[in-house]
């Protein structure tokens, strides 16, 4: 039986069982026949058998809330829509679900900060985050690394600052007096690394940039550049390449002003609240998912929905410390001044 048909049948059975229960109780209250315990017992037994058949048939739940589904929350890396970032990570969780029978309830957070709060306050079990966001959760003692994507034996990506090809902006120093779009204040590649590059180039972002626009996401920053609302935009190369692949932008119309050093790949992390045996099961699944029976290479995707080779569950947490060094260049006072400037219109 197809999964959808099987699920539909189970729903019908649950409804029938509930009607039977209500009818029996109503009859009892009205002085009619007493509730038929035998009838209820039979319906409950059939429902349990059907649910068991659902799991056996490999119809494990992936993105529909279930009582025992693991709650996955994603940073809004590319637009923050349910259909954007969520779609990027559905294939890998579907593949892991096929292997383990585990269910996953996948959602997208409103911001990078809300994802950290969800993980640290017990509102999520697994999260996809940026390197800086991971360090924030790790330093609060509520997250461990689960898996990091690998492509061509590398687990790195890059941040960039982009301008229109016809723009006079060619190097970071040319940003003086210009309007620059950034993503979320806690985003590694759309805020932290680009701001650090601006500081390293000798510019004070508060004093020297003409205007700062905080868009909330990589895609929105690129849109601000395309629509002429900014003279330059900070975002990851993965997000830029995704926009090019989706024909959202003609790469010939854009110039790369600066490219960051390599950054540890955005990881999947797991709450420290998750039971140790379940964490081990997840790590085993992600480590071998690329070669599991029935799993195609098209299911192995990572940041930006990009196809990758595999997932590494033995990636050392210490390799993210390089992002912490860059993050330290932007203290709370500087970030407050940047956000204050961004609020000026």
Short mmCIF file of C-alpha atoms in Angstrom, two decimals:
data_model
loop_
_atom_site.label_atom_id
_atom_site.label_comp_id
_atom_site.label_asym_id
_atom_site.label_seq_id
_atom_site.Cartn_x
_atom_site.Cartn_y
_atom_site.Cartn_z
CA UNK A 1 0.00 0.00 0.00
CA UNK A 2 1.30 3.51 -0.80
CA UNK A 3 2.27 5.59 2.22
CA UNK A 4 -0.29 8.32 1.51
CA UNK A 5 -3.12 5.79 1.20
CA UNK A 6 -2.00 4.03 4.33
CA UNK A 7 -1.88 7.28 6.28
CA UNK A 8 -5.34 8.20 4.97
CA UNK A 9 -6.72 4.86 6.13
CA UNK A 10 -5.25 5.36 9.59
CA UNK A 11 -6.80 8.81 9.83
CA UNK A 12 -10.17 7.32 8.86
CA UNK A 13 -9.79 4.66 11.53
CA UNK A 14 -8.90 7.23 14.18
CA UNK A 15 -11.95 9.33 13.27
CA UNK A 16 -14.21 6.25 13.31
CA UNK A 17 -12.81 5.20 16.66
CA UNK A 18 -13.40 8.69 18.09
CA UNK A 19 -17.00 8.81 16.80
CA UNK A 20 -17.63 5.38 18.27
CA UNK A 21 -16.27 6.55 21.62
CA UNK A 22 -18.35 9.76 21.65
CA UNK A 23 -21.51 7.96 20.55
CA UNK A 24 -21.10 5.37 23.26
CA UNK A 25 -20.56 8.01 25.95
CA UNK A 26 -23.53 10.03 24.72
CA UNK A 27 -25.71 6.97 24.91
CA UNK A 28 -24.58 6.36 28.45
CA UNK A 29 -25.36 9.92 29.59
CA UNK A 30 -28.78 9.79 27.98
CA UNK A 31 -29.70 6.64 29.71
CA UNK A 32 -29.31 4.49 26.62
CA UNK A 33 -26.84 1.71 25.99
CA UNK A 34 -23.64 1.72 28.04
CA UNK A 35 -20.29 2.34 26.22
CA UNK A 36 -19.20 -0.75 24.35
CA UNK A 37 -15.75 -1.44 25.78
CA UNK A 38 -15.31 -4.40 23.44
CA UNK A 39 -16.04 -2.20 20.42
CA UNK A 40 -13.60 0.46 21.61
CA UNK A 41 -10.92 -2.12 22.36
CA UNK A 42 -11.20 -3.58 18.86
CA UNK A 43 -10.85 -0.15 17.24
CA UNK A 44 -7.83 0.73 19.38
CA UNK A 45 -6.20 -2.59 18.51
CA UNK A 46 -6.78 -1.98 14.78
CA UNK A 47 -5.40 1.54 15.05
CA UNK A 48 -2.26 0.28 16.80
CA UNK A 49 -1.71 -2.39 14.15
CA UNK A 50 -2.13 0.17 11.38
CA UNK A 51 0.37 2.55 13.01
CA UNK A 52 2.86 -0.34 13.29
CA UNK A 53 2.31 -1.10 9.59
CA UNK A 54 2.96 2.56 8.77
CA UNK A 55 6.39 2.45 10.42
CA UNK A 56 7.21 -0.94 8.89
CA UNK A 57 6.36 0.39 5.44
CA UNK A 58 9.01 3.10 5.78
CA UNK A 59 6.47 5.91 5.96
CA UNK A 60 8.35 7.65 8.77
CA UNK A 61 7.27 11.23 9.26
CA UNK A 62 9.70 13.88 8.04
CA UNK A 63 8.17 17.32 8.31
CA UNK A 64 4.72 16.84 9.80
CA UNK A 65 4.55 17.35 13.56
CA UNK A 66 4.27 14.10 15.51
CA UNK A 67 4.34 13.40 19.18
CA UNK A 68 7.75 11.71 19.07
CA UNK A 69 9.28 13.49 16.04
CA UNK A 70 12.60 15.21 16.60
CA UNK A 71 12.20 18.97 16.29
CA UNK A 72 14.55 20.52 13.74
CA UNK A 73 14.89 24.29 13.45
CA UNK A 74 16.88 26.02 10.69
CA UNK A 75 18.40 29.48 10.49
CA UNK A 76 16.70 31.58 7.77
CA UNK A 77 19.84 31.48 5.61
CA UNK A 78 18.12 32.06 2.29
CA UNK A 79 15.07 34.21 2.68
CA UNK A 80 13.66 32.67 5.82
CA UNK A 81 10.68 31.14 4.04
CA UNK A 82 9.28 27.71 4.78
CA UNK A 83 9.72 26.85 1.11
CA UNK A 84 13.30 28.11 0.82
CA UNK A 85 15.67 27.11 3.61
CA UNK A 86 13.41 24.24 4.66
CA UNK A 87 13.52 22.72 1.19
CA UNK A 88 17.32 22.79 1.26
CA UNK A 89 17.51 20.36 4.16
CA UNK A 90 14.48 18.18 3.54
CA UNK A 91 16.32 15.67 1.28
CA UNK A 92 18.97 14.76 3.86
CA UNK A 93 16.45 14.40 6.68
CA UNK A 94 14.23 12.29 4.42
CA UNK A 95 17.21 10.05 3.72
CA UNK A 96 18.07 9.71 7.42
CA UNK A 97 14.41 9.03 8.16
CA UNK A 98 14.42 6.18 5.64
CA UNK A 99 17.46 4.69 7.39
CA UNK A 100 16.37 5.05 10.99
CA UNK A 101 12.58 5.28 11.04
CA UNK A 102 12.93 8.52 13.02
CA UNK A 103 10.52 11.37 12.33
CA UNK A 104 11.62 14.98 11.93
CA UNK A 105 9.48 18.08 12.33
CA UNK A 106 11.40 20.71 10.32
CA UNK A 107 10.81 24.42 10.84
CA UNK A 108 12.58 27.68 9.97
CA UNK A 109 13.40 30.20 12.71
CA UNK A 110 12.51 33.87 12.45
CA UNK A 111 16.14 34.85 13.03
CA UNK A 112 19.51 33.33 13.93
CA UNK A 113 19.01 34.34 17.58
CA UNK A 114 15.63 32.59 17.83
CA UNK A 115 17.22 29.35 16.60
CA UNK A 116 19.82 29.48 19.38
CA UNK A 117 17.10 30.24 21.93
CA UNK A 118 14.97 27.34 20.69
CA UNK A 119 17.87 24.93 21.08
CA UNK A 120 18.94 26.26 24.47
CA UNK A 121 15.44 26.54 25.94
CA UNK A 122 14.28 23.04 25.00
CA UNK A 123 12.25 24.10 21.97
CA UNK A 124 14.36 22.20 19.45
CA UNK A 125 16.42 19.00 19.32
CA UNK A 126 18.47 19.62 16.16
CA UNK A 127 19.43 22.82 14.36
CA UNK A 128 21.16 23.96 11.20
CA UNK A 129 23.18 27.05 12.06
CA UNK A 130 26.12 29.18 10.95
CA UNK A 131 29.55 28.77 12.57
CA UNK A 132 29.12 31.85 14.79
CA UNK A 133 25.63 30.74 15.81
CA UNK A 134 27.04 27.33 16.72
CA UNK A 135 29.73 28.94 18.88
CA UNK A 136 27.07 31.01 20.67
CA UNK A 137 25.07 27.85 21.46
CA UNK A 138 28.21 25.85 22.35
CA UNK A 139 29.41 28.54 24.74
CA UNK A 140 26.04 28.38 26.51
CA UNK A 141 26.52 24.63 26.97
CA UNK A 142 23.41 23.60 25.09
CA UNK A 143 24.74 22.30 21.75
CA UNK A 144 27.09 19.69 20.36
CA UNK A 145 28.23 19.16 16.79
CA UNK A 146 26.15 16.59 14.91
CA UNK A 147 27.46 16.70 11.34
CA UNK A 148 29.27 18.92 8.87
CA UNK A 149 28.91 18.70 5.09
CA UNK A 150 31.89 17.63 2.98
CA UNK A 151 32.53 18.50 -0.67
CA UNK A 152 35.76 17.59 -2.45
CA UNK A 153 37.20 16.60 0.95
CA UNK A 154 36.64 20.14 2.25
CA UNK A 155 34.23 21.42 4.91
CA UNK A 156 34.58 25.10 4.23
CA UNK A 157 32.74 27.95 2.52
CA UNK A 158 33.33 31.64 1.82
CA UNK A 159 31.76 35.00 2.49
CA UNK A 160 31.88 37.84 0.00
CA UNK A 161 31.10 41.48 -0.64
CA UNK A 162 29.45 42.09 -4.02
CA UNK A 163 28.71 45.21 -6.09
CA UNK A 164 27.20 45.89 -9.49
CA UNK A 165 29.63 45.29 -12.34
CA UNK A 166 29.11 48.88 -13.51
CA UNK A 167 29.80 50.25 -10.02
CA UNK A 168 33.02 52.20 -9.26
CA UNK A 169 33.42 49.99 -6.17
CA UNK A 170 36.38 47.68 -6.81
CA UNK A 171 38.01 47.20 -3.40
CA UNK A 172 36.77 47.44 0.19
CA UNK A 173 38.20 50.96 0.60
CA UNK A 174 35.78 52.08 -2.11
CA UNK A 175 32.87 51.33 0.25
CA UNK A 176 33.53 54.60 2.09
CA UNK A 177 30.36 56.68 1.91
CA UNK A 178 28.43 53.87 0.20
CA UNK A 179 25.26 52.00 1.23
CA UNK A 180 26.02 48.39 2.19
CA UNK A 181 23.50 45.59 2.88
CA UNK A 182 24.19 42.90 5.47
CA UNK A 183 22.11 39.91 6.64
CA UNK A 184 21.44 38.93 10.25
CA UNK A 185 23.69 40.40 12.96
CA UNK A 186 24.50 36.82 14.08
CA UNK A 187 25.22 35.53 10.58
CA UNK A 188 28.79 34.40 10.00
CA UNK A 189 29.02 35.07 6.28
CA UNK A 190 26.51 37.88 5.78
CA UNK A 191 27.63 40.00 8.73
CA UNK A 192 30.54 38.90 10.97
CA UNK A 193 33.17 38.06 8.32
CA UNK A 194 32.26 40.98 5.96
CA UNK A 195 32.39 43.44 8.88
CA UNK A 196 35.73 41.99 9.95
CA UNK A 197 37.05 42.44 6.38
CA UNK A 198 35.91 46.07 6.44
CA UNK A 199 37.69 46.62 9.77
CA UNK A 200 40.84 44.90 8.50
CA UNK A 201 40.81 47.23 5.47
CA UNK A 202 41.04 50.21 7.84
CA UNK A 203 37.43 51.38 7.59
CA UNK A 204 35.21 52.07 10.58
CA UNK A 205 31.80 50.69 9.51
CA UNK A 206 29.93 53.16 11.73
CA UNK A 207 31.89 56.24 10.72
CA UNK A 208 32.88 55.46 7.13
CA UNK A 209 29.99 53.58 5.51
CA UNK A 210 27.36 55.86 4.03
CA UNK A 211 24.51 53.66 5.28
CA UNK A 212 24.11 50.20 6.77
CA UNK A 213 21.09 48.13 5.88
CA UNK A 214 20.32 44.97 7.89
CA UNK A 215 18.13 42.80 5.66
CA UNK A 216 17.92 39.63 7.79
CA UNK A 217 19.12 37.19 5.13
CA UNK A 218 21.58 36.60 2.30
CA UNK A 219 18.88 36.59 -0.35
CA UNK A 220 17.42 39.89 0.84
CA UNK A 221 20.86 41.52 0.81
CA UNK A 222 21.41 40.42 -2.79
CA UNK A 223 17.92 41.66 -3.68
CA UNK A 224 18.76 45.06 -2.17
CA UNK A 225 21.82 45.25 -4.44
CA UNK A 226 19.89 44.19 -7.54
CA UNK A 227 17.06 46.64 -6.83
CA UNK A 228 19.45 49.56 -6.27
CA UNK A 229 18.65 49.88 -2.56
CA UNK A 230 22.30 49.25 -1.71
CA UNK A 231 25.62 49.90 -3.45
CA UNK A 232 27.14 46.66 -2.15
CA UNK A 233 25.89 43.50 -0.42
CA UNK A 234 27.47 41.00 1.96
CA UNK A 235 26.51 37.35 1.61
CA UNK A 236 28.00 33.89 1.23
CA UNK A 237 29.26 32.62 -2.11
CA UNK A 238 26.95 29.61 -1.70
CA UNK A 239 23.92 31.93 -1.53
CA UNK A 240 25.19 33.93 -4.52
CA UNK A 241 25.74 30.76 -6.56
CA UNK A 242 22.28 29.52 -5.58
CA UNK A 243 20.74 32.77 -6.87
CA UNK A 244 22.67 32.38 -10.11
CA UNK A 245 21.55 28.73 -10.49
CA UNK A 246 17.94 29.79 -9.96
CA UNK A 247 18.35 32.58 -12.56
CA UNK A 248 17.55 35.18 -9.90
CA UNK A 249 20.58 37.19 -10.98
CA UNK A 250 22.86 37.43 -14.01
CA UNK A 251 26.42 36.91 -12.72
CA UNK A 252 27.73 39.14 -15.51
CA UNK A 253 26.04 42.11 -13.81
CA UNK A 254 27.82 41.60 -10.48
CA UNK A 255 31.43 42.12 -9.36
CA UNK A 256 33.16 40.41 -6.43
CA UNK A 257 34.68 43.16 -4.30
CA UNK A 258 36.15 40.89 -1.62
CA UNK A 259 36.32 37.21 -0.73
CA UNK A 260 36.85 36.03 2.85
CA UNK A 261 39.31 33.43 4.12
CA UNK A 262 37.81 29.92 4.29
CA UNK A 263 35.16 29.48 7.00
CA UNK A 264 34.18 26.18 8.67
CA UNK A 265 31.05 24.83 6.95
CA UNK A 266 27.66 25.67 8.55
CA UNK A 267 26.95 22.65 10.78
CA UNK A 268 24.05 20.60 12.00
CA UNK A 269 24.08 20.63 15.79
CA UNK A 270 22.16 18.69 18.43
CA UNK A 271 20.86 19.72 21.82
CA UNK A 272 22.77 18.46 24.85
CA UNK A 273 19.34 17.47 26.20
CA UNK A 274 18.99 14.70 23.58
CA UNK A 275 19.63 11.26 25.07
CA UNK A 276 23.13 9.88 24.37
CA UNK A 277 21.92 6.75 22.58
CA UNK A 278 19.77 8.79 20.22
CA UNK A 279 22.66 11.16 19.48
CA UNK A 280 24.84 8.17 18.63
CA UNK A 281 22.12 6.81 16.33
CA UNK A 282 21.87 10.17 14.54
CA UNK A 283 25.66 10.43 14.11
CA UNK A 284 25.85 6.90 12.73
CA UNK A 285 23.06 7.67 10.26
CA UNK A 286 24.51 10.97 9.02
CA UNK A 287 27.99 9.43 8.69
CA UNK A 288 26.74 6.64 6.42
CA UNK A 289 23.73 8.18 4.74
CA UNK A 290 25.56 8.82 1.45
CA UNK A 291 26.08 5.09 0.87
CA UNK A 292 22.88 3.69 2.41
CA UNK A 293 20.67 1.46 0.22
CA UNK A 294 17.95 3.43 -1.51
CA UNK A 295 19.63 6.77 -0.89
CA UNK A 296 20.59 8.66 -4.03
CA UNK A 297 23.29 11.30 -4.37
CA UNK A 298 20.53 13.84 -5.02
CA UNK A 299 19.42 13.47 -1.40
CA UNK A 300 22.85 14.44 -0.03
CA UNK A 301 22.51 18.19 0.18
CA UNK A 302 23.80 20.88 2.48
CA UNK A 303 23.86 24.65 2.89
CA UNK A 304 21.92 26.40 0.14
CA UNK A 305 20.51 23.11 -1.08
CA UNK A 306 23.84 22.38 -2.76
CA UNK A 307 24.76 18.78 -3.48
CA UNK A 308 27.64 17.61 -1.32
CA UNK A 309 29.56 14.34 -1.13
CA UNK A 310 28.82 13.26 2.42
CA UNK A 311 28.50 14.30 6.06
CA UNK A 312 31.35 14.19 8.57
CA UNK A 313 30.29 13.40 12.15
CA UNK A 314 33.85 13.35 13.49
CA UNK A 315 34.61 16.98 12.61
CA UNK A 316 36.40 18.51 15.61
CA UNK A 317 34.56 21.29 17.39
CA UNK A 318 37.86 23.13 17.84
CA UNK A 319 38.06 23.75 14.10
CA UNK A 320 35.30 26.34 14.57
CA UNK A 321 37.46 28.39 16.91
CA UNK A 322 38.87 30.30 13.93
CA UNK A 323 35.41 31.79 13.45
CA UNK A 324 35.44 32.74 17.13
CA UNK A 325 38.62 34.78 16.60
CA UNK A 326 36.91 36.72 13.79
CA UNK A 327 33.74 37.09 15.87
CA UNK A 328 35.78 38.67 18.68
CA UNK A 329 36.66 41.60 16.41
CA UNK A 330 33.06 42.80 16.77
CA UNK A 331 32.39 43.43 20.43
CA UNK A 332 28.93 44.19 21.80
CA UNK A 333 29.53 47.96 21.82
CA UNK A 334 30.51 48.00 18.15
CA UNK A 335 27.54 45.83 17.16
CA UNK A 336 25.23 48.15 19.10
CA UNK A 337 26.65 51.16 17.23
CA UNK A 338 26.26 49.34 13.90
CA UNK A 339 22.63 48.47 14.63
CA UNK A 340 21.98 52.05 15.74
CA UNK A 341 23.38 53.34 12.46
CA UNK A 342 21.32 50.75 10.56
CA UNK A 343 18.17 52.10 12.22
CA UNK A 344 18.85 55.55 10.80
CA UNK A 345 16.93 56.15 7.59
#
